[in-house]
Structure formats: C-alpha cells, structure tokens
Short mmCIF file of C-alpha atoms and ligand atoms in Angstrom, two decimals:
data_model
loop_
_atom_site.label_atom_id
_atom_site.label_comp_id
_atom_site.label_asym_id
_atom_site.label_seq_id
_atom_site.Cartn_x
_atom_site.Cartn_y
_atom_site.Cartn_z
CA MET A 1 21.65 17.74 2.82
CA LYS A 2 20.77 20.54 0.43
CA ASP A 3 24.07 20.04 -1.48
CA MET A 4 23.61 16.67 -1.59
CA TRP A 5 20.05 17.06 -3.37
CA ALA A 6 21.51 19.80 -5.46
CA GLU A 7 24.06 17.09 -6.95
CA LEU A 8 21.36 14.80 -6.94
CA ALA A 9 19.63 16.99 -9.34
CA ARG A 10 22.94 17.47 -11.20
CA LEU A 11 23.09 13.70 -11.37
CA GLY A 12 19.67 13.43 -12.82
CA LYS A 13 20.02 15.77 -15.62
CA ALA A 14 23.55 14.42 -16.70
CA SER A 15 21.78 10.77 -16.75
CA GLU A 16 18.69 12.91 -19.25
CA ASP A 17 20.55 11.28 -22.66
CA ARG A 18 21.91 7.74 -20.90
CA SER A 19 20.52 4.87 -22.55
CA ILE A 20 19.75 2.47 -20.58
CA ALA A 21 20.11 -0.30 -22.73
CA ALA A 22 23.57 0.54 -23.73
CA LEU A 23 24.37 0.46 -20.03
CA MET A 24 22.96 -3.13 -19.57
CA SER A 25 25.60 -5.81 -19.27
CA ASP A 26 25.42 -9.16 -17.27
CA ALA A 27 27.26 -7.37 -14.65
CA ARG A 28 24.50 -4.69 -14.50
CA ALA A 29 21.77 -6.93 -14.31
CA GLU A 30 23.75 -8.46 -11.42
CA ALA A 31 24.71 -5.72 -9.43
CA PHE A 32 21.55 -3.48 -9.75
CA SER A 33 19.61 -5.83 -8.43
CA VAL A 34 19.25 -7.29 -4.58
CA GLU A 35 18.01 -10.73 -3.16
CA ALA A 36 16.61 -11.01 0.04
CA CYS A 37 14.20 -13.87 2.03
CA GLY A 38 13.89 -15.47 -1.20
CA MET A 39 12.96 -12.28 -3.84
CA ARG A 40 14.93 -10.34 -6.26
CA PHE A 41 14.48 -6.92 -7.13
CA ASP A 42 15.79 -5.64 -10.44
CA TYR A 43 16.71 -2.06 -11.03
CA ALA A 44 19.02 -2.37 -13.29
CA LYS A 45 16.85 -1.12 -16.21
CA THR A 46 16.70 2.60 -15.15
CA THR A 47 19.37 5.30 -16.08
CA MET A 48 21.15 5.29 -12.48
CA ASP A 49 24.83 4.37 -12.66
CA GLU A 50 27.42 3.34 -10.12
CA ALA A 51 28.35 7.84 -9.02
CA ALA A 52 24.15 7.85 -8.49
CA ARG A 53 23.96 4.87 -6.35
CA ASP A 54 27.40 5.80 -4.34
CA HIS A 55 25.35 9.54 -4.07
CA LEU A 56 22.08 8.20 -2.83
CA ILE A 57 23.96 5.80 -0.31
CA ALA A 58 25.81 8.29 0.76
CA MET A 59 22.77 10.31 1.19
CA CYS A 60 21.59 7.81 3.39
CA ALA A 61 24.52 7.94 5.75
CA ALA A 62 24.33 12.37 5.86
CA ALA A 63 20.26 11.19 6.57
CA LYS A 64 21.24 9.67 9.40
CA LEU A 65 19.38 6.65 8.21
CA ASP A 66 21.06 3.65 10.85
CA GLU A 67 20.41 5.65 13.81
CA LYS A 68 16.87 6.77 12.76
CA ARG A 69 16.11 3.01 12.00
CA GLN A 70 17.63 1.98 15.27
CA ALA A 71 15.44 4.97 17.17
CA MET A 72 12.21 3.16 14.99
CA PHE A 73 12.69 -0.64 15.87
CA SER A 74 13.56 0.87 19.63
CA GLY A 75 10.21 2.31 20.54
CA ALA A 76 11.51 6.06 20.11
CA PRO A 77 8.86 8.66 19.71
CA ILE A 78 9.89 9.32 16.19
CA ASN A 79 6.68 10.73 15.52
CA GLU A 80 7.67 13.75 16.79
CA THR A 81 4.44 15.71 15.79
CA GLU A 82 2.50 13.26 17.24
CA GLY A 83 4.59 12.37 20.52
CA ARG A 84 4.17 8.91 19.70
CA ALA A 85 6.87 5.87 18.84
CA VAL A 86 6.28 3.82 15.69
CA LEU A 87 6.42 0.15 16.21
CA HIS A 88 4.13 -1.44 14.44
CA THR A 89 7.71 -3.97 13.95
CA ALA A 90 6.73 -5.06 17.19
CA LEU A 91 2.84 -6.49 16.12
CA ARG A 92 5.23 -8.92 14.22
CA ASN A 93 7.87 -9.25 16.89
CA LEU A 94 7.24 -13.10 17.54
CA ASP A 95 11.42 -13.85 17.66
CA GLY A 96 12.71 -10.94 19.06
CA GLY A 97 12.95 -9.71 22.50
CA SER A 98 11.74 -6.97 24.49
CA VAL A 99 10.76 -3.10 22.88
CA MET A 100 10.77 -0.82 25.84
CA VAL A 101 8.77 1.88 24.99
CA ASP A 102 8.45 4.47 28.01
CA GLU A 103 10.96 1.72 30.39
CA ARG A 104 8.24 -0.84 29.91
CA ASP A 105 8.49 -4.26 27.50
CA VAL A 106 5.67 -3.82 25.56
CA MET A 107 6.48 -7.52 23.97
CA PRO A 108 3.81 -9.40 26.56
CA LYS A 109 0.54 -7.74 25.95
CA VAL A 110 1.73 -8.22 21.79
CA LEU A 111 1.81 -11.42 22.13
CA GLY A 112 -1.02 -11.71 24.70
CA THR A 113 -3.71 -9.97 22.31
CA ILE A 114 -2.49 -12.04 18.96
CA GLY A 115 -3.08 -15.00 21.11
CA ARG A 116 -6.62 -13.38 21.95
CA MET A 117 -7.14 -13.00 18.54
CA GLU A 118 -6.01 -16.39 17.51
CA GLY A 119 -8.91 -18.07 20.36
CA PHE A 120 -11.42 -15.69 19.17
CA ALA A 121 -11.02 -16.22 15.11
CA ARG A 122 -10.77 -20.13 16.10
CA ALA A 123 -14.07 -20.33 17.69
CA VAL A 124 -15.56 -17.98 14.83
CA ARG A 125 -13.96 -20.41 12.32
CA GLU A 126 -14.51 -23.19 14.36
CA GLY A 127 -18.44 -22.52 15.19
CA ARG A 128 -18.08 -22.42 18.72
CA PHE A 129 -18.92 -18.40 18.82
CA ARG A 130 -22.22 -18.54 16.81
CA GLY A 131 -24.50 -15.80 15.97
CA GLN A 132 -28.32 -15.94 16.57
CA GLY A 133 -29.16 -18.39 13.96
CA GLY A 134 -26.01 -20.51 14.36
CA PRO A 135 -22.27 -20.76 13.51
CA ILE A 136 -21.31 -17.39 11.61
CA THR A 137 -21.47 -17.90 7.63
CA ASP A 138 -19.96 -13.97 6.95
CA VAL A 139 -17.80 -11.84 8.42
CA VAL A 140 -18.52 -7.50 7.89
CA ASN A 141 -14.98 -5.39 8.45
CA ILE A 142 -15.94 -1.94 9.19
CA GLY A 143 -13.35 0.04 8.80
CA ILE A 144 -11.42 3.39 6.33
CA GLY A 145 -7.89 4.29 4.89
CA GLY A 146 -5.36 1.66 7.23
CA SER A 147 -8.55 0.32 8.80
CA ASP A 148 -10.21 -1.48 5.99
CA LEU A 149 -7.23 -1.13 3.00
CA GLY A 150 -4.47 -3.32 4.49
CA PRO A 151 -6.21 -6.19 5.46
CA ALA A 152 -9.19 -5.95 2.27
CA MET A 153 -5.83 -5.78 0.31
CA ALA A 154 -4.42 -8.91 1.97
CA THR A 155 -7.12 -10.96 2.31
CA GLN A 156 -7.98 -10.71 -1.88
CA ALA A 157 -4.18 -11.23 -2.07
CA LEU A 158 -4.25 -14.40 0.13
CA SER A 159 -7.89 -15.69 -1.06
CA THR A 160 -6.29 -19.29 -1.98
CA TYR A 161 -5.66 -19.91 1.96
CA HIS A 162 -9.19 -18.35 3.07
CA ASP A 163 -11.16 -21.43 4.65
CA GLY A 164 -12.91 -19.41 6.76
CA PRO A 165 -16.08 -17.72 6.65
CA ARG A 166 -16.75 -15.40 3.59
CA CYS A 167 -15.57 -11.69 4.88
CA HIS A 168 -16.29 -8.00 3.76
CA PHE A 169 -15.43 -4.83 3.73
CA VAL A 170 -17.51 -1.59 3.53
CA SER A 171 -15.51 1.69 3.77
CA ASN A 172 -16.90 4.24 2.27
CA VAL A 173 -19.97 6.67 3.61
CA ASP A 174 -21.81 6.46 0.43
CA GLY A 175 -24.51 4.15 2.02
CA ALA A 176 -24.47 2.17 -1.86
CA HIS A 177 -21.60 0.63 0.00
CA ILE A 178 -22.95 -1.14 2.96
CA ALA A 179 -26.73 -1.70 1.29
CA ASP A 180 -24.71 -3.72 -1.23
CA ILE A 181 -22.60 -6.02 1.12
CA LEU A 182 -25.15 -6.43 3.42
CA GLY A 183 -28.24 -6.73 1.63
CA PRO A 184 -27.57 -10.64 0.57
CA LEU A 185 -25.89 -11.65 3.95
CA ASP A 186 -28.42 -13.25 7.02
CA PRO A 187 -27.89 -10.94 10.30
CA THR A 188 -28.08 -13.50 12.06
CA ARG A 189 -25.20 -15.66 11.16
CA THR A 190 -22.98 -12.34 10.40
CA LEU A 191 -20.25 -11.25 12.46
CA VAL A 192 -19.39 -7.29 12.31
CA ILE A 193 -15.93 -6.01 12.98
CA VAL A 194 -15.64 -2.11 13.45
CA ALA A 195 -12.17 -1.28 13.17
CA SER A 196 -11.27 1.91 13.90
CA LYS A 197 -7.81 2.93 15.74
CA THR A 198 -9.97 6.02 16.94
CA PHE A 199 -13.48 4.93 17.06
CA THR A 200 -14.82 8.81 16.09
CA THR A 201 -14.08 8.31 12.14
CA ILE A 202 -17.80 9.31 10.88
CA GLU A 203 -17.36 7.33 8.02
CA THR A 204 -16.74 4.11 10.21
CA MET A 205 -19.22 5.40 13.05
CA THR A 206 -22.02 5.79 10.47
CA ASN A 207 -21.33 2.41 8.92
CA ALA A 208 -20.86 0.92 12.21
CA ALA A 209 -24.77 2.43 13.68
CA THR A 210 -26.10 0.99 10.05
CA ALA A 211 -24.94 -2.22 10.71
CA LYS A 212 -26.40 -2.60 14.17
CA ALA A 213 -29.70 -1.01 12.88
CA TRP A 214 -29.82 -3.73 10.23
CA MET A 215 -28.81 -6.65 12.36
CA GLY A 216 -31.20 -5.50 15.25
CA GLN A 217 -34.11 -6.20 12.89
CA GLU A 218 -33.16 -9.86 13.19
CA VAL A 219 -31.36 -10.10 16.23
CA ARG A 220 -32.24 -9.61 19.46
CA ASP A 221 -29.06 -8.67 20.58
CA PRO A 222 -26.79 -7.07 17.77
CA ALA A 223 -24.15 -6.17 20.13
CA ALA A 224 -23.31 -9.49 20.78
CA GLN A 225 -22.14 -9.91 16.77
CA PHE A 226 -19.86 -7.38 17.11
CA VAL A 227 -16.01 -7.17 17.99
CA ALA A 228 -14.25 -3.84 17.75
CA LEU A 229 -10.72 -3.51 17.07
CA SER A 230 -9.92 0.01 18.29
CA THR A 231 -7.33 2.34 20.60
CA ALA A 232 -10.21 3.23 22.55
CA GLN A 233 -11.78 1.32 24.47
CA ASP A 234 -14.28 3.90 26.57
CA LYS A 235 -15.83 4.25 23.08
CA THR A 236 -16.26 0.47 22.09
CA SER A 237 -17.99 0.28 25.22
CA GLU A 238 -20.22 3.40 24.74
CA PHE A 239 -21.15 1.62 20.95
CA GLY A 240 -22.01 -1.36 23.43
CA ILE A 241 -19.49 -3.82 23.04
CA SER A 242 -18.28 -6.13 25.57
CA GLU A 243 -14.82 -6.00 26.24
CA THR A 244 -14.29 -9.35 25.78
CA ARG A 245 -14.88 -8.97 22.10
CA VAL A 246 -12.47 -5.50 22.21
CA PHE A 247 -9.21 -5.97 20.65
CA GLY A 248 -6.98 -3.12 21.71
CA PHE A 249 -3.88 -1.68 20.35
CA ALA A 250 -1.61 1.14 21.31
CA ASP A 251 -1.26 4.67 20.02
CA TRP A 252 2.23 3.74 18.29
CA VAL A 253 0.63 1.44 15.76
CA GLY A 254 -0.12 4.23 13.20
CA GLY A 255 -3.68 3.64 11.31
CA ARG A 256 -1.65 2.28 7.49
CA TYR A 257 0.60 0.48 9.75
CA SER A 258 -1.67 -1.75 11.57
CA MET A 259 -3.08 -4.85 9.34
CA TRP A 260 -0.36 -6.72 11.58
CA GLY A 261 -2.70 -6.92 14.93
CA PRO A 262 -5.74 -6.55 15.62
CA ILE A 263 -6.95 -4.20 12.21
CA GLY A 264 -5.84 -7.98 10.82
CA MET A 265 -8.27 -9.15 12.68
CA ALA A 266 -10.66 -10.10 9.32
CA LEU A 267 -8.18 -11.91 7.76
CA LEU A 268 -6.88 -14.15 10.50
CA ILE A 269 -10.56 -15.52 10.35
CA ALA A 270 -10.23 -15.18 6.82
CA ILE A 271 -7.46 -17.52 6.32
CA GLY A 272 -6.75 -19.16 10.05
CA PRO A 273 -4.01 -18.44 12.97
CA ARG A 274 -1.23 -20.65 10.73
CA ALA A 275 -1.16 -19.08 7.70
CA PHE A 276 -1.67 -15.78 9.96
CA ARG A 277 1.15 -16.24 11.85
CA ALA A 278 3.19 -17.03 8.66
CA PHE A 279 2.06 -13.75 7.38
CA LEU A 280 3.65 -12.07 10.13
CA ARG A 281 6.73 -13.75 9.95
CA GLY A 282 7.46 -12.78 6.48
CA ALA A 283 7.05 -9.27 7.78
CA GLU A 284 9.76 -10.33 11.02
CA ALA A 285 11.88 -11.97 8.12
CA MET A 286 12.06 -8.35 6.59
CA ASP A 287 12.12 -6.68 9.33
CA ARG A 288 15.62 -8.55 10.23
CA HIS A 289 17.11 -8.03 6.70
CA PHE A 290 15.85 -4.27 6.70
CA ARG A 291 18.62 -3.59 9.90
CA ASN A 292 20.82 -5.97 8.65
CA ALA A 293 21.98 -5.68 5.53
CA GLU A 294 24.48 -3.49 4.25
CA PRO A 295 22.66 -0.06 2.13
CA HIS A 296 23.35 -1.36 -1.76
CA GLU A 297 22.54 -4.91 -0.21
CA ASN A 298 19.27 -3.85 1.59
CA MET A 299 16.20 -4.21 -0.61
CA PRO A 300 13.90 -1.73 1.00
CA VAL A 301 16.71 0.62 0.61
CA MET A 302 17.12 0.31 -2.67
CA LEU A 303 13.75 0.32 -3.75
CA ALA A 304 13.46 3.46 -1.84
CA LEU A 305 17.06 4.93 -3.37
CA THR A 306 15.28 3.63 -6.93
CA GLY A 307 12.37 5.92 -6.03
CA ILE A 308 14.11 8.94 -5.02
CA TRP A 309 16.36 8.64 -8.28
CA HIS A 310 13.34 8.90 -10.14
CA ASN A 311 11.17 11.39 -8.36
CA GLN A 312 13.37 14.01 -6.79
CA GLY A 313 16.43 13.14 -9.12
CA CYS A 314 15.12 12.62 -12.59
CA GLY A 315 12.33 14.79 -11.63
CA HIS A 316 9.25 11.79 -12.69
CA ALA A 317 6.66 12.93 -10.55
CA THR A 318 4.49 10.13 -10.49
CA ARG A 319 5.33 5.93 -10.12
CA ALA A 320 3.12 2.98 -11.38
CA VAL A 321 2.45 0.11 -9.42
CA LEU A 322 1.98 -2.60 -11.81
CA PRO A 323 1.46 -6.21 -9.96
CA TYR A 324 1.05 -9.04 -12.37
CA GLU A 325 -0.76 -10.93 -10.56
CA GLN A 326 -4.73 -10.36 -9.92
CA ARG A 327 -5.08 -11.07 -6.65
CA LEU A 328 -2.86 -8.15 -5.84
CA ALA A 329 -5.54 -5.63 -7.25
CA ARG A 330 -5.68 -3.58 -4.38
CA LEU A 331 -2.08 -3.24 -4.30
CA PRO A 332 -1.97 0.18 -5.65
CA ALA A 333 -4.59 1.20 -3.48
CA TYR A 334 -3.14 0.12 -0.52
CA LEU A 335 0.15 1.78 -1.85
CA GLN A 336 -1.25 4.92 -2.24
CA GLN A 337 -2.42 5.18 1.30
CA LEU A 338 1.13 3.74 2.86
CA GLU A 339 2.96 6.40 0.57
CA MET A 340 1.15 9.01 -0.25
CA GLU A 341 -0.30 9.09 3.51
CA SER A 342 3.33 8.53 4.83
CA ASN A 343 5.34 11.11 2.51
CA GLY A 344 3.12 13.61 1.02
CA LYS A 345 4.23 16.42 3.08
CA ARG A 346 5.48 20.07 2.47
CA VAL A 347 7.56 20.61 5.60
CA SER A 348 10.21 18.61 7.29
CA MET A 349 10.43 17.73 11.21
CA ASP A 350 11.11 20.85 11.76
CA GLY A 351 8.96 23.02 10.26
CA ALA A 352 10.90 24.23 7.14
CA ASP A 353 10.30 23.84 3.83
CA LEU A 354 10.94 20.83 2.23
CA ALA A 355 14.17 21.57 -0.23
CA VAL A 356 12.71 19.36 -2.54
CA ASP A 357 9.40 17.64 -4.02
CA SER A 358 7.30 15.35 -1.73
CA GLY A 359 6.93 11.58 -2.04
CA PRO A 360 5.17 10.83 -5.68
CA ILE A 361 1.84 10.28 -6.93
CA VAL A 362 1.41 6.08 -6.24
CA TRP A 363 -0.97 4.78 -8.95
CA GLY A 364 -1.36 1.33 -10.55
CA GLU A 365 -3.56 -1.50 -11.78
CA PRO A 366 -2.63 -5.21 -12.02
CA GLY A 367 -1.34 -6.56 -15.19
CA THR A 368 -2.35 -7.85 -17.70
CA ASN A 369 -5.33 -5.10 -17.70
CA GLY A 370 -3.45 -2.13 -17.38
CA GLN A 371 -1.99 -3.10 -20.72
CA HIS A 372 -5.08 -2.42 -22.32
CA ALA A 373 -5.69 0.73 -20.58
CA PHE A 374 -2.99 3.18 -19.82
CA TYR A 375 0.24 1.62 -20.92
CA GLN A 376 -0.17 3.76 -24.33
CA LEU A 377 0.66 6.78 -21.96
CA ILE A 378 3.44 5.12 -20.53
CA HIS A 379 5.15 3.64 -23.85
CA GLN A 380 4.13 7.20 -26.29
CA GLY A 381 3.14 9.97 -23.97
CA THR A 382 5.57 12.91 -23.06
CA ARG A 383 5.87 12.34 -19.46
CA VAL A 384 8.38 9.59 -17.97
CA VAL A 385 6.11 7.02 -15.66
CA PRO A 386 8.72 5.02 -14.13
CA CYS A 387 7.02 1.21 -13.58
CA GLU A 388 7.72 -1.14 -10.65
CA PHE A 389 6.76 -4.44 -12.05
CA MET A 390 5.93 -7.70 -9.82
CA LEU A 391 5.56 -10.71 -10.44
CA ALA A 392 5.67 -14.65 -9.14
CA ALA A 393 7.29 -17.73 -10.47
CA GLU A 394 4.20 -19.78 -10.35
CA GLY A 395 0.82 -19.40 -9.93
CA PHE A 396 -1.74 -21.09 -7.74
CA GLU A 397 -3.71 -22.68 -10.65
CA GLU A 398 -1.92 -26.07 -11.67
CA GLU A 399 -3.94 -26.54 -14.38
CA LEU A 400 -3.44 -23.23 -15.93
CA GLN A 401 0.16 -23.51 -16.27
CA HIS A 402 0.06 -21.88 -19.49
CA GLN A 403 -1.66 -18.55 -18.62
CA HIS A 404 1.25 -18.08 -15.56
CA ARG A 405 4.00 -18.47 -18.84
CA LEU A 406 1.23 -15.70 -20.63
CA LEU A 407 1.36 -13.83 -17.78
CA ILE A 408 5.02 -13.89 -17.29
CA ALA A 409 5.68 -13.34 -20.44
CA ASN A 410 3.79 -9.95 -21.14
CA CYS A 411 4.85 -8.52 -17.45
CA LEU A 412 8.89 -8.95 -18.90
CA ALA A 413 8.24 -7.91 -22.35
CA GLN A 414 6.58 -5.00 -20.94
CA ALA A 415 9.77 -4.12 -19.39
CA GLU A 416 11.70 -5.18 -21.99
CA ALA A 417 9.63 -2.79 -24.75
CA LEU A 418 9.72 0.36 -22.16
CA MET A 419 13.48 0.45 -22.10
CA LYS A 420 14.01 -0.68 -25.89
CA GLY A 421 11.66 1.19 -27.27
CA ARG A 422 11.11 1.31 -31.48
CA SER A 423 13.36 4.54 -33.34
CA LEU A 424 11.53 5.37 -36.44
CA ASP A 425 13.78 3.32 -38.79
CA GLU A 426 12.49 0.55 -37.58
CA ALA A 427 8.77 1.62 -37.66
CA LYS A 428 9.67 2.32 -41.25
CA ALA A 429 11.00 -1.01 -42.17
CA LEU A 430 7.99 -3.14 -40.51
CA LEU A 431 5.64 -0.38 -42.85
CA GLU A 432 7.28 -0.45 -46.11
CA GLY A 433 5.58 -2.20 -48.67
CA LYS A 434 2.13 -0.39 -47.06
CA PHE A 435 3.63 3.15 -47.53
CA LYS A 436 5.67 5.07 -49.56
CA GLY A 437 7.26 8.60 -48.76
CA ASP A 438 5.79 11.18 -47.00
CA GLU A 439 2.96 9.25 -45.95
CA LEU A 440 5.31 6.50 -44.36
CA GLU A 441 6.90 8.95 -42.31
CA ARG A 442 4.09 9.81 -41.37
CA GLN A 443 2.49 6.84 -40.28
CA ALA A 444 5.74 5.14 -39.16
CA ARG A 445 6.00 8.50 -36.69
CA HIS A 446 3.18 7.17 -34.63
CA ARG A 447 4.38 4.02 -34.73
CA VAL A 448 7.98 4.93 -32.96
CA PHE A 449 8.46 4.03 -29.21
CA PRO A 450 10.76 6.46 -27.15
CA GLY A 451 12.36 3.71 -25.16
CA ASN A 452 14.62 4.16 -22.80
CA ARG A 453 11.65 4.46 -20.17
CA PRO A 454 12.69 3.01 -16.78
CA SER A 455 11.28 0.66 -14.88
CA THR A 456 11.78 -2.42 -11.62
CA MET A 457 11.36 -5.72 -11.41
CA LEU A 458 10.14 -7.39 -7.69
CA LEU A 459 10.39 -11.45 -8.83
CA TYR A 460 8.84 -13.85 -5.95
CA PRO A 461 8.44 -17.39 -5.68
CA LYS A 462 4.59 -17.41 -5.21
CA LEU A 463 2.26 -15.23 -3.48
CA THR A 464 1.82 -16.93 0.12
CA PRO A 465 0.95 -15.61 3.28
CA GLU A 466 4.92 -15.33 3.95
CA VAL A 467 5.43 -13.72 0.93
CA MET A 468 2.82 -11.13 1.37
CA GLY A 469 4.09 -10.30 4.56
CA GLN A 470 7.62 -9.57 3.13
CA ILE A 471 6.18 -7.73 0.01
CA VAL A 472 4.32 -4.90 2.75
CA ALA A 473 7.12 -4.99 5.37
CA LEU A 474 9.21 -3.98 2.64
CA TYR A 475 6.98 -1.20 1.16
CA GLU A 476 6.54 0.34 4.44
CA HIS A 477 10.54 0.10 5.10
CA ARG A 478 11.02 1.62 1.64
CA VAL A 479 8.48 4.30 2.78
CA PHE A 480 10.29 4.75 5.74
CA VAL A 481 13.84 5.29 4.22
CA GLU A 482 12.02 7.47 1.57
CA GLY A 483 10.84 10.06 4.59
CA VAL A 484 14.10 9.81 6.53
CA LEU A 485 15.82 11.01 3.42
CA LEU A 486 13.36 14.06 3.08
CA GLY A 487 13.38 14.77 6.43
CA ILE A 488 9.57 13.99 6.94
CA ASN A 489 7.45 12.92 9.54
CA SER A 490 6.09 9.84 7.40
CA PHE A 491 4.15 8.61 10.55
CA ASP A 492 1.17 11.58 10.61
CA GLN A 493 -1.06 12.91 8.70
CA TRP A 494 -2.47 16.25 9.28
CA GLY A 495 -3.26 16.83 5.17
CA VAL A 496 -6.52 14.76 5.77
CA GLU A 497 -7.90 17.17 8.33
CA LEU A 498 -9.31 20.17 7.17
CA GLY A 499 -11.41 18.68 4.71
CA LYS A 500 -12.83 16.58 7.64
CA GLU A 501 -13.76 19.51 9.85
CA LEU A 502 -14.96 21.56 6.96
CA ALA A 503 -17.32 18.22 5.81
CA LYS A 504 -18.56 18.53 9.63
CA ALA A 505 -19.42 21.99 9.07
CA LEU A 506 -21.26 21.34 5.83
CA GLU A 507 -23.67 18.87 6.80
CA PRO A 508 -26.17 21.10 8.57
CA VAL A 509 -25.87 23.55 5.64
CA VAL A 510 -26.94 20.00 3.28
CA ALA A 511 -29.55 19.59 5.42
CA GLY A 512 -31.25 22.58 5.09
CA GLU A 513 -30.52 23.52 9.05
CA ALA A 514 -27.84 26.18 8.60
CA SER A 515 -27.35 28.79 6.28
CA ALA A 516 -24.98 28.58 3.18
CA GLU A 517 -24.62 32.67 3.59
CA ASP A 518 -20.56 32.25 4.59
CA LYS A 519 -19.72 29.93 2.30
CA ASP A 520 -17.91 30.97 -0.94
CA ALA A 521 -20.49 32.03 -3.65
CA SER A 522 -19.40 28.02 -5.81
CA THR A 523 -20.05 25.96 -2.68
CA ALA A 524 -23.11 27.90 -2.40
CA THR A 525 -23.89 27.43 -5.59
CA LEU A 526 -23.49 23.87 -5.85
CA ILE A 527 -25.00 23.15 -2.54
CA ASP A 528 -28.44 25.27 -4.17
CA TRP A 529 -28.30 23.10 -7.05
CA LEU A 530 -28.08 19.63 -4.91
CA GLN A 531 -30.96 20.78 -3.01
CA ARG A 532 -33.22 21.75 -6.01
CA HIS A 533 -32.23 18.45 -7.54
CA GLY A 534 -32.96 15.91 -4.82
CA ALA A 535 -30.44 16.43 -1.52
O1 LIG B 1 -8.27 10.12 7.88
C1 LIG B 1 -7.05 9.36 7.29
C2 LIG B 1 -7.35 7.98 8.77
O2 LIG B 1 -6.66 9.10 9.95
C3 LIG B 1 -6.01 7.30 8.50
O3 LIG B 1 -4.96 7.85 8.63
C4 LIG B 1 -7.16 6.12 9.34
O4 LIG B 1 -6.16 5.45 8.70
C5 LIG B 1 -8.25 6.75 8.71
O5 LIG B 1 -8.20 7.98 8.69
C6 LIG B 1 -8.83 5.63 9.30
O6 LIG B 1 -8.75 6.12 11.25
P1 LIG B 1 -9.27 5.12 11.98
O7 LIG B 1 -8.50 3.97 12.13
O8 LIG B 1 -9.37 6.08 13.37
O9 LIG B 1 -11.21 4.99 12.07
#
C-alpha cells in the first residue's frame, strides 16, 4: 500500500495544473458519475482523470475491500480494538437472510425488537400509552453523539412526514439546553426517551436525572413516562425504568451507526412505523447496491474514492458538505461525527503510524444560506475546499415551486462558478468604462475567481424516508471504504476518552472541593478566574 499511496500523491501533484473545464465533455459527464437507487452522484467536476480513478480502484483491491466488506456484513469481529462485530446493517436487513454472530443468527432478535418498538410507537401515537395527564403531546430524546445526532438529524429531515407527537432533542450538559426544551412542556403529557448505548455517558445521565426530577414535581410515578434505549439493561433498571419500556440492542451496533434500531425511537414515534420501515428499506437497498456493484458503478465506493483523491491525493484537508435542502440542516453535524469519529485516527489497525493523513475535516451548512456566509472563502480563499453538493429534483412545497427552481439554479450555479472561475481579462472587461489603467487592474484583481475548484453533486428525487435511508447508508459505507483504504479501525473512538477522564477529575476542583495544585499553571489560573467570577 505504501507505494500505492506514493503513486496517488504523484498523481495528485500531476493534476495540479489540470483544468477541470478542459477535461469536461459529454462522455466525461456520463463516465464520471454513478446512478444507484434512483440517485445520481456526479464527480465529473473534479481533477480526477481515468488514470487516477484506475489507480484508486486498484487501491481498493490492494486493501482487500471486497473481503473486508464481506467480513463486515457477515458479522466478523472487524472492530478489533473492541473485539466486536460491526452490524448496523443487520438492523435494516428486513428482507435478507440470517446474520450470524458467534454462530448465532441475530436476525430473530433484531426483527423482534423492531416489532416491539413499532408496538410501543403505535401506542404512543394512538394515545393508548398515556402520561398522567392524558395522551402524550411531546417526546424528549435525551442522548448525545450517536444517540442524538442521527435521530435528531433524520427527524428534522423528515418533518413533512410527522404525524405523531412533537419531538425534541436534548444533548448538551449545559443546563440551558434542557431548561429551554422542558420549560414550555407539560410534564404530565411528556414522554422522555433516555438514549444511551452505555447508559453511563455523563451528559445523558445528568440530563436524565434532571428530567426525572422535573417530571417528579407533577407526576406521581415519573419513571412510568420514561423509556430507555440501551445495551446496558442492568443500568436502565437501576434508573427505575421498567423492562417493558427498555429497548435493547447488541454491542455490535456502534453509537454513530445506531439510528436504525432502538436509538431511532424518537424518529419512529414522529413519522410512524410505515415511514420508518421505508427509511430502513432505503438503507437496505443501498446496502445491496454496495455489496454487489462493481467499484466504478458503486456509489459509496466512488464517493469514498473521490474523498481519498481530494484529501490524501491532492492534499485538501477539509470537505464541505452543502445540502441544498433546509431540512438537512443537521446533516453536516451528523456527518462530522460519522466521518471524524470514525476516520480521525493516527494509527492503522496494527498500531503503526498512518502512512498518510487521516480522514478529512468535515463541515458545512445548507445552501443557499452558506452562500451568504463562507462561500467567499470557497471561491476566492487561498485554500481549496472540495465541495459536496446535494440537491433534490423536487421539494415538498407544491405552491412554492418557484422557490425550488431558485434553489436548483443556485446549487448548480455554485458548482459551475467553482469550476469556471473568472479570469483577470473577464474581470477587466466587466469594469471597463468604470475604471482605467492601474486602478482598473487593481479593482479587477479583487473580482478574479481562480476557478478549477472541485465539487461533486448528489442528486435525489425527493427527500422521502426511503431516500433519506439511502443517503445515510451511502455515507456510512463511504466512511467504511475510506477506513479500509487507510487501514484503520473506523469503529472505535479512543480519542474521546482522555478529555472525559480529565473532566471527571476537574469537576471537584471547579466545585472548590479539591485543590488545583496538580494542574498546569494555565488551567489553575483559568479555574481561579472562573471561581472569582461566579463559578
Ligand atoms: O463520547 C463519544 C461517544 O462514545 C460516541 O461514540 C457515542 O455516540 C456517544 O459518546 C454517546 O454514547 P452513549 O450512547 O453510550 O451515551
């Protein structure tokens, strides 16, 4: 692999002077795009040429992608640092056969849990499961990271399908978050979902205790209006939640890959079992495509290879995710965890230092809002930011078709502008008559767009539950493929541990119950300042 990375870097370097606009042709627009599951992924507006693509595909073979993908889907313990299988795909395996872990078929339990979840969601939605004061009007999901970002993102994305109670999400340990959410709610008609794989996460357990106390002021048996989603059933009963309202899952479901099962409960209650199943089926269709399609026709593989090309090949450290879909406002935050917690690692599976940079820095905002904020840097800054646009053919607001046309035009225009740019001569031509001589030159230089900036475009018909499932599974598999090429374990997250340990030790210091003397001078001084100012 080392030689292949060196060759990739060489190809990346050689592409520096390559003009994307000059590469463009009808044939390229077809050949550098993939159609799958009714969606189209276009990567023609990048500097990747056929030689680079062939090399990237050869890297997949060298990294044994086929074998590793098969190992994941078949329940092998590929999360080697935690000794676990990685089987979020089993949670949406509605039509597939058995999936064996330790010689046991996990599917009967998975399907049984989906059935129980649906039964509970129906009871809430139909008013059969009631709070002390009557049918549930509001659901509050308390969780963080994968136990928040996925369901929160998808619930917002599918808001046009909501026909259940209102859903709210509390994650931050900052008391402002829970106070603002609970403030307007009626505790006698609120259901609290405590979503935590481990049921030990400090933020979630603190917020859960706060919610229980809040409810206890008006509700005789607050725990009766609580649900737990967790792998740790001993801890959920310690918290007082009856096992009839505990929805468990196995440790082979990673936190950031978990919204397909119990962690998706808030989404299920919001959109109902039928739409939730469509969401699962969308993901299942993408799984099938990922398992069967040849690399150059495989959407997750080509999305991953485009990412590898930009990051490790061309050296672009960040990636902007730009959904032209307001309801996908939380998608960039969700992808930050999915991609950066999965592939932000500095050693490979065998513990050796990575030969190349780890996964990219992911960020973004929906269009067109971002256009009026950070696109300035994307167009004219000195660093190149590969942009990943996403766009629906159709919106939901039938009476606002004109707005959807504007949205489409803006998205396509941004990708075109990034590619084409504007030369100094073109800028001068625009200003002639207004300025002359040196001043014309000076003014024109501010209006030059270097262009040749890469972008990709994911088109989908409409943001239905099924399409949403496809999109999320597409990104999950993209992260997997990138991880396989990098040779890392995409399924652990040791990098979050140190800060957690130190926070635990610092809390008594902040409270004035322990001394700050073993802290470094900067930290001790900061604590002192905070204490003198009210902490
Ligand atoms: O701190 C990171 C993390 O472990 C994530 O991986 C996970 O999604 C999140 O915390 C929440 O964990 P849990 O679901 O166990 O509360």
